[in-house]
Amino acid sequence: MSTPRARPRATLACEMCRSRRTKCDGRKPSCSFCEDHDIICKYRDPIAPTPSKNEMDMQAIKTRLEDVFTLVSMQSLERLDPNYVIMGNSTGYNAIGNDQYPMDESIISRTWRMEFPFMTIQTPSTMCLLGLDPKLAARMVVSERTDLSSLTPPSFSGELNLQYEDAVSAFGYFYDKMQHWYPVLHQDFFGLYLEKMGNDVDPSTDLCLVLIVAAIGSVCRCSSLATAYSARPDAGYIGKALSILPCVNLEFSLRSTQCLLLLAVYYNCIGKPCQAHDYILMASCKAQALFKCHFYDDDNNAIELLRRIFWSILLIETELGYHMDMPESNIWKFDDRILLPGIHMSWEPFHSTQRYIIEQSRPLDSSALTSNDTKAYFLAAISMCRMMRRCFASVVLFNNKEVYAPIIANELANQLDKWYEHLPTSLKFIRPRNLAFAAGAQAAVTRFLEMQFYQCLISTYWPAVYSILYLDAAPDTSLVDCSRFFDAYVGLVSSIADTIKSCPHTPWNFYAR
């Protein structure tokens, strides 16, 4: 026979009656004894009941949704678009300033990892489905790491005969094709560029930065990657830059970090992701160290540039990590600690008085982004990257099983819709897909944002497909989301095909999808 459960005794006695060990009538706000003796009557706060399992599950969902709601910072984008109308009461993203930079960083848990469908060559199951080698990504890494022709820099005689017209033209192409993807150059850069190109001085970090920009511009000037490899217009620039690399590695500064970051961009442009990865890790370590040491606390221009460098590094490292399983720099420890770049300062790599020189050196069919569109794109790309990082939140653990949570997936999809609604009119793509895109930088970033939108959407609904395969059950809500997944996947594939043609900053990553 089971023992009857003891009934919990109600806590009625006030503090005074408890201390006297006398019976208290429990009257409120004051019991009879305290009132008769003019004593302040105080009661203990009642013990909160233990929450039920349903209440705990609901609280967990609420916490997740609140986290999702703070992912996207759109306050800056609102100020860039004159046609923007405020939607809802979003408080935006509250980052911690540099003066509050943490000594003890919060670490994002990465104990569980989804294989998302767009991570084609790194997902063995997808590769097997396509009839391809499931270890292709690892074999490609080994090939690039061990192929001497890939590792050996271009032959360089030691003396570089700089041609002013060619160098200015290379900068024009860099500005037109690359600047808007990674706006990491300071406003005085073009003056420095002209000075160094006009006078081949002693090796320095400044010269190295100038040469890397010229090398990237030379590659962008070619009609295709095959043409760039055949003609190698970048050979002299990059050969000289790599000879200065020891100076860059020794220097602890914004300039050295810019050099390492743009070397990663250069190797991404020519389809060498492993070498791009090496340099982006080095750039990440330097950028994190500059923040930790409060190196530029008293220089507002420098700290703003450092923020743009930080977020560019995060974008590049994350993109590379989608397709190859390589070490990380732990830069994601700080994504909720570093302020987003400010929009009120100029992001242009030249002063307004120098614009006429830039206009003369740019391609004839040039249509570079406006300053505001560059800022809007960059902030939108950061927001999307952060959303992608957390889109596996629609999978929860229940009874030690991974279970699809459609309510969270739908909230993630709603947040993605809000991201789309906040895009400036000039960068907003048409839904459903519209194949009529113009040429130029504005069309390129619009296509890229469209591809990222569908990439995030399939990643949100992929757990619905995964859960049906994993649990061998098909609830109605999961089936509906599976249909949404396949519709989004069609949009992703066609958007990738269009994006490849117009985005020179990371061609390898598009083909890897």
Short mmCIF file of C-alpha atoms in Angstrom, two decimals, residues 20-366:
data_model
loop_
_atom_site.label_atom_id
_atom_site.label_comp_id
_atom_site.label_asym_id
_atom_site.label_seq_id
_atom_site.Cartn_x
_atom_site.Cartn_y
_atom_site.Cartn_z
CA ARG A 20 7.93 34.44 18.53
CA ARG A 21 6.74 30.93 17.53
CA THR A 22 3.13 32.00 18.06
CA LYS A 23 0.10 31.42 15.91
CA CYS A 24 -0.50 34.10 13.29
CA ASP A 25 -3.96 34.79 11.85
CA GLY A 26 -2.42 35.63 8.45
CA ARG A 27 -4.32 38.86 7.96
CA LYS A 28 -2.92 41.24 5.38
CA PRO A 29 -1.48 43.78 5.11
CA SER A 30 -0.99 43.41 8.90
CA CYS A 31 -1.86 40.51 11.23
CA SER A 32 -3.73 41.17 14.50
CA PHE A 33 -0.67 40.92 16.77
CA CYS A 34 1.44 43.34 14.69
CA GLU A 35 -1.45 45.75 14.35
CA ASP A 36 -2.17 45.73 18.12
CA HIS A 37 1.52 46.34 18.94
CA ASP A 38 2.18 48.87 16.13
CA ILE A 39 4.76 46.62 14.45
CA ILE A 40 5.50 46.58 10.71
CA CYS A 41 4.12 43.27 9.50
CA LYS A 42 6.13 41.43 6.83
CA TYR A 43 5.39 38.18 5.05
CA ARG A 44 7.77 35.98 3.13
CA ASP A 45 7.30 35.80 -0.64
CA PRO A 46 5.48 32.58 -1.52
CA ILE A 47 7.61 29.84 -3.02
CA ALA A 48 7.01 29.65 -6.76
CA PRO A 49 5.55 26.31 -7.84
CA THR A 50 7.76 24.04 -9.92
CA PRO A 51 6.93 24.64 -13.59
CA SER A 52 5.31 21.82 -15.51
CA LYS A 53 6.96 20.22 -18.51
CA ASN A 54 4.65 22.13 -20.87
CA GLU A 55 5.52 25.42 -19.18
CA MET A 56 9.25 24.64 -19.48
CA ASP A 57 8.87 23.77 -23.17
CA MET A 58 6.93 26.96 -23.84
CA GLN A 59 9.56 29.03 -22.04
CA ALA A 60 12.30 27.40 -24.11
CA ILE A 61 10.43 28.28 -27.30
CA LYS A 62 9.85 31.83 -26.07
CA THR A 63 13.57 32.20 -25.33
CA ARG A 64 14.45 30.95 -28.81
CA LEU A 65 12.01 33.31 -30.46
CA GLU A 66 13.35 36.27 -28.49
CA ASP A 67 16.86 35.32 -29.61
CA VAL A 68 15.72 35.10 -33.22
CA PHE A 69 14.00 38.48 -32.93
CA THR A 70 17.26 40.21 -32.04
CA LEU A 71 19.29 38.66 -34.84
CA VAL A 72 18.81 41.34 -37.46
CA SER A 73 19.82 44.94 -37.01
CA MET A 74 17.84 47.04 -39.43
CA GLN A 75 17.96 50.43 -37.72
CA SER A 76 20.85 51.46 -39.97
CA LEU A 77 19.14 50.25 -43.15
CA GLU A 78 16.03 52.26 -42.30
CA ARG A 79 18.02 55.48 -42.43
CA LEU A 80 19.55 54.65 -45.81
CA ASP A 81 16.30 54.25 -47.79
CA PRO A 82 14.20 57.43 -48.14
CA ASN A 83 11.20 55.28 -49.11
CA TYR A 84 11.44 53.10 -46.01
CA VAL A 85 8.37 52.82 -43.79
CA ILE A 86 8.86 51.56 -40.22
CA MET A 87 7.50 48.06 -39.80
CA GLY A 88 6.41 46.99 -36.30
CA ASN A 89 8.28 47.87 -33.14
CA SER A 90 11.52 45.97 -33.57
CA THR A 91 14.15 47.17 -31.15
CA GLY A 92 16.97 45.95 -33.38
CA TYR A 93 20.28 44.53 -32.36
CA ASN A 94 21.99 45.90 -29.27
CA ALA A 95 25.71 45.30 -29.53
CA ILE A 96 28.25 46.10 -26.88
CA GLY A 97 30.64 48.92 -27.62
CA ASN A 98 34.40 48.71 -27.77
CA ASP A 99 34.69 50.32 -24.35
CA GLN A 100 32.84 47.29 -22.94
CA TYR A 101 34.82 44.67 -24.85
CA PRO A 102 34.65 41.44 -22.84
CA MET A 103 37.55 39.84 -21.07
CA ASP A 104 35.50 36.65 -20.81
CA GLU A 105 33.73 36.10 -24.14
CA SER A 106 30.53 34.14 -24.51
CA ILE A 107 31.02 31.04 -26.64
CA ILE A 108 28.35 29.87 -29.03
CA SER A 109 27.63 26.17 -28.52
CA ARG A 110 28.60 24.08 -31.51
CA THR A 111 28.04 20.59 -30.12
CA TRP A 112 25.56 19.74 -32.87
CA ARG A 113 25.90 20.52 -36.53
CA MET A 114 23.38 20.19 -39.34
CA GLU A 115 24.37 19.23 -42.85
CA PHE A 116 22.54 21.89 -44.83
CA PRO A 117 21.64 21.14 -48.47
CA PHE A 118 23.62 24.05 -49.92
CA MET A 119 26.81 22.63 -48.35
CA THR A 120 26.98 20.28 -51.33
CA ILE A 121 30.54 19.01 -51.48
CA GLN A 122 30.95 18.91 -47.69
CA THR A 123 27.78 16.84 -47.17
CA PRO A 124 28.58 13.15 -47.82
CA SER A 125 24.93 12.14 -48.11
CA THR A 126 24.30 14.76 -50.84
CA MET A 127 27.43 13.74 -52.73
CA CYS A 128 26.38 10.07 -52.62
CA LEU A 129 22.93 11.05 -53.88
CA LEU A 130 24.59 12.81 -56.82
CA GLY A 131 26.82 9.80 -57.48
CA LEU A 132 29.97 11.76 -56.60
CA ASP A 133 32.88 11.12 -54.26
CA PRO A 134 31.66 11.87 -50.68
CA LYS A 135 35.22 12.80 -49.74
CA LEU A 136 35.65 15.28 -52.58
CA ALA A 137 36.01 18.32 -50.30
CA ALA A 138 38.82 16.67 -48.31
CA ARG A 139 40.55 15.54 -51.50
CA MET A 140 40.39 19.07 -52.92
CA VAL A 141 42.02 20.43 -49.76
CA VAL A 142 44.82 17.85 -50.02
CA SER A 143 45.27 18.64 -53.71
CA GLU A 144 45.64 22.38 -53.16
CA ARG A 145 47.85 21.88 -50.10
CA THR A 146 50.25 19.50 -51.86
CA ASP A 147 50.28 20.79 -55.46
CA LEU A 148 53.54 22.71 -55.76
CA SER A 149 52.31 24.69 -58.76
CA SER A 150 49.42 25.95 -56.65
CA LEU A 151 51.59 26.83 -53.67
CA THR A 152 54.42 28.53 -55.59
CA PRO A 153 53.83 32.28 -56.07
CA PRO A 154 54.23 33.79 -59.55
CA SER A 155 57.78 34.23 -60.74
CA PHE A 156 59.09 37.66 -59.78
CA SER A 157 62.43 39.11 -60.82
CA GLY A 158 62.76 41.38 -57.78
CA GLU A 159 62.22 44.64 -59.64
CA LEU A 160 58.74 45.80 -60.57
CA ASN A 161 58.37 48.30 -63.36
CA LEU A 162 55.16 50.05 -62.37
CA GLN A 163 53.12 51.52 -65.20
CA TYR A 164 51.02 54.41 -63.91
CA GLU A 165 48.17 53.98 -66.42
CA ASP A 166 47.96 50.23 -65.80
CA ALA A 167 48.00 50.68 -62.03
CA VAL A 168 45.26 53.33 -62.07
CA SER A 169 43.18 51.14 -64.38
CA ALA A 170 43.62 48.20 -61.97
CA PHE A 171 42.35 50.35 -59.11
CA GLY A 172 39.35 51.40 -61.20
CA TYR A 173 38.41 47.77 -61.73
CA PHE A 174 38.96 46.98 -58.05
CA TYR A 175 36.64 49.81 -57.08
CA ASP A 176 34.02 48.81 -59.63
CA LYS A 177 34.07 45.03 -59.02
CA MET A 178 35.27 44.49 -55.45
CA GLN A 179 34.99 47.52 -53.14
CA HIS A 180 31.28 47.07 -52.41
CA TRP A 181 31.74 43.45 -51.29
CA TYR A 182 34.41 44.26 -48.71
CA PRO A 183 34.66 48.02 -47.97
CA VAL A 184 37.86 47.78 -45.93
CA LEU A 185 40.00 50.58 -47.34
CA HIS A 186 40.44 53.94 -45.62
CA GLN A 187 39.50 57.23 -47.27
CA ASP A 188 43.13 58.26 -47.76
CA PHE A 189 43.94 55.04 -49.62
CA PHE A 190 43.81 56.32 -53.20
CA GLY A 191 46.27 59.09 -52.38
CA LEU A 192 48.58 56.46 -50.88
CA TYR A 193 48.03 54.28 -53.97
CA LEU A 194 49.11 57.01 -56.37
CA GLU A 195 52.12 57.87 -54.20
CA LYS A 196 53.40 54.29 -54.01
CA MET A 197 52.72 53.50 -57.65
CA GLY A 198 54.54 56.62 -58.75
CA ASN A 199 57.59 55.85 -56.64
CA ASP A 200 58.67 52.25 -55.95
CA VAL A 201 60.04 52.87 -52.46
CA ASP A 202 61.42 50.49 -49.87
CA PRO A 203 59.26 47.52 -48.85
CA SER A 204 56.57 48.49 -46.35
CA THR A 205 53.10 47.43 -45.28
CA ASP A 206 51.66 50.41 -47.18
CA LEU A 207 53.31 49.26 -50.40
CA CYS A 208 52.15 45.69 -49.82
CA LEU A 209 48.53 46.85 -49.44
CA VAL A 210 48.74 48.93 -52.62
CA LEU A 211 50.17 46.00 -54.60
CA ILE A 212 47.51 43.55 -53.39
CA VAL A 213 44.74 45.95 -54.46
CA ALA A 214 46.41 46.30 -57.89
CA ALA A 215 46.66 42.50 -58.17
CA ILE A 216 42.96 42.04 -57.39
CA GLY A 217 42.02 44.78 -59.84
CA SER A 218 44.15 43.14 -62.55
CA VAL A 219 42.32 39.84 -62.08
CA CYS A 220 38.93 41.61 -62.13
CA ARG A 221 39.93 43.26 -65.41
CA CYS A 222 40.09 39.84 -67.13
CA SER A 223 36.97 38.54 -68.84
CA SER A 224 37.19 35.17 -67.06
CA LEU A 225 39.24 33.26 -64.52
CA ALA A 226 40.73 31.16 -67.31
CA THR A 227 41.94 34.35 -69.03
CA ALA A 228 43.45 35.58 -65.76
CA TYR A 229 45.40 32.33 -65.32
CA SER A 230 46.58 32.45 -68.92
CA ALA A 231 47.68 36.09 -69.03
CA ARG A 232 48.62 36.54 -65.34
CA PRO A 233 48.34 40.34 -65.36
CA ASP A 234 48.61 40.17 -61.56
CA ALA A 235 51.95 38.34 -61.45
CA GLY A 236 54.20 41.36 -60.91
CA TYR A 237 51.95 42.97 -58.32
CA ILE A 238 51.30 39.88 -56.22
CA GLY A 239 54.88 38.62 -56.55
CA LYS A 240 56.24 41.88 -55.11
CA ALA A 241 53.52 41.96 -52.43
CA LEU A 242 54.34 38.43 -51.23
CA SER A 243 58.02 39.37 -50.98
CA ILE A 244 57.00 42.05 -48.43
CA LEU A 245 54.83 39.64 -46.43
CA PRO A 246 57.38 39.18 -43.58
CA CYS A 247 57.03 42.90 -42.78
CA VAL A 248 53.25 42.52 -42.75
CA ASN A 249 53.36 39.55 -40.37
CA LEU A 250 55.59 41.40 -37.92
CA GLU A 251 53.51 44.58 -37.83
CA PHE A 252 50.60 44.88 -35.40
CA SER A 253 48.32 47.42 -37.05
CA LEU A 254 45.21 48.06 -39.08
CA ARG A 255 47.34 48.18 -42.22
CA SER A 256 48.78 44.70 -41.72
CA THR A 257 45.27 43.35 -41.04
CA GLN A 258 44.03 44.96 -44.26
CA CYS A 259 46.86 43.27 -46.17
CA LEU A 260 46.05 39.80 -44.82
CA LEU A 261 42.33 40.25 -45.42
CA LEU A 262 42.81 41.39 -49.01
CA LEU A 263 45.25 38.54 -49.65
CA ALA A 264 42.37 36.23 -48.70
CA VAL A 265 40.13 38.13 -51.14
CA TYR A 266 42.79 37.79 -53.85
CA TYR A 267 43.09 34.01 -53.43
CA ASN A 268 39.31 33.70 -53.35
CA CYS A 269 39.18 35.57 -56.67
CA ILE A 270 41.60 33.16 -58.34
CA GLY A 271 39.92 30.04 -56.95
CA LYS A 272 42.35 28.98 -54.21
CA PRO A 273 40.15 28.62 -51.12
CA CYS A 274 42.73 26.93 -48.89
CA GLN A 275 45.21 29.77 -49.26
CA ALA A 276 42.38 32.26 -48.83
CA HIS A 277 41.48 30.42 -45.61
CA ASP A 278 45.05 30.65 -44.30
CA TYR A 279 45.18 34.42 -44.73
CA ILE A 280 41.69 35.05 -43.38
CA LEU A 281 42.61 33.18 -40.18
CA MET A 282 45.70 35.36 -39.79
CA ALA A 283 43.64 38.50 -40.43
CA SER A 284 41.03 37.34 -37.90
CA CYS A 285 43.62 36.79 -35.18
CA LYS A 286 45.08 40.27 -35.73
CA ALA A 287 41.67 41.96 -35.77
CA GLN A 288 40.58 40.22 -32.56
CA ALA A 289 43.87 41.16 -30.90
CA LEU A 290 43.46 44.82 -31.92
CA PHE A 291 40.03 44.86 -30.27
CA LYS A 292 41.22 43.08 -27.15
CA CYS A 293 44.13 45.44 -26.68
CA HIS A 294 41.90 48.52 -27.17
CA PHE A 295 44.53 49.62 -29.66
CA TYR A 296 42.45 52.33 -31.34
CA ASP A 297 40.12 53.46 -28.56
CA ASP A 298 41.06 57.12 -29.07
CA ASP A 299 40.78 57.08 -32.87
CA ASN A 300 37.17 56.98 -34.06
CA ASN A 301 38.09 56.66 -37.75
CA ALA A 302 40.39 53.72 -37.03
CA ILE A 303 37.88 51.88 -34.85
CA GLU A 304 35.17 52.29 -37.51
CA LEU A 305 37.51 50.86 -40.14
CA LEU A 306 38.43 48.01 -37.78
CA ARG A 307 34.73 47.14 -37.43
CA ARG A 308 34.34 46.93 -41.22
CA ILE A 309 37.44 44.74 -41.34
CA PHE A 310 36.08 42.50 -38.57
CA TRP A 311 32.73 41.94 -40.29
CA SER A 312 34.39 41.35 -43.68
CA ILE A 313 36.58 38.69 -42.10
CA LEU A 314 33.54 37.06 -40.53
CA LEU A 315 31.72 36.96 -43.87
CA ILE A 316 34.68 35.44 -45.73
CA GLU A 317 35.56 32.87 -43.07
CA THR A 318 31.95 31.75 -42.74
CA GLU A 319 31.52 31.41 -46.50
CA LEU A 320 34.68 29.30 -46.79
CA GLY A 321 33.59 27.12 -43.87
CA TYR A 322 30.37 26.15 -45.61
CA HIS A 323 32.19 24.06 -48.19
CA MET A 324 35.37 22.80 -46.57
CA ASP A 325 35.89 21.46 -43.08
CA MET A 326 38.78 23.66 -41.99
CA PRO A 327 39.86 25.15 -38.63
CA GLU A 328 38.13 28.29 -37.43
CA SER A 329 39.48 31.42 -35.76
CA ASN A 330 36.65 31.61 -33.18
CA ILE A 331 35.59 34.95 -34.62
CA TRP A 332 31.98 33.98 -33.92
CA LYS A 333 32.68 34.42 -30.22
CA PHE A 334 32.42 38.15 -30.83
CA ASP A 335 29.55 38.55 -33.28
CA ASP A 336 27.30 39.86 -30.50
CA ARG A 337 30.05 42.01 -29.00
CA ILE A 338 31.31 44.12 -31.89
CA LEU A 339 29.25 47.07 -33.06
CA LEU A 340 28.03 47.12 -36.63
CA PRO A 341 29.84 49.66 -38.84
CA GLY A 342 28.56 53.20 -38.61
CA ILE A 343 26.84 54.65 -41.68
CA HIS A 344 27.53 58.35 -41.18
CA MET A 345 31.21 58.26 -42.14
CA SER A 346 32.43 57.80 -45.71
CA TRP A 347 33.32 54.24 -46.74
CA GLU A 348 34.86 55.37 -50.03
CA PRO A 349 38.59 54.68 -50.54
CA PHE A 350 39.18 58.19 -51.90
CA HIS A 351 38.23 61.81 -51.24
CA SER A 352 35.57 63.58 -53.30
CA THR A 353 38.23 65.73 -54.99
CA GLN A 354 39.80 62.54 -56.46
CA ARG A 355 36.61 61.11 -57.91
CA TYR A 356 37.29 62.44 -61.41
CA ILE A 357 40.45 60.29 -61.60
CA ILE A 358 38.47 57.21 -60.54
CA GLU A 359 35.77 57.91 -63.14
CA GLN A 360 38.38 58.01 -65.89
CA SER A 361 39.94 54.70 -64.85
CA ARG A 362 36.76 52.64 -64.40
CA PRO A 363 35.46 50.26 -67.09
CA LEU A 364 33.29 51.75 -69.83
CA ASP A 365 30.29 49.63 -68.80
CA SER A 366 30.81 50.59 -65.16
#
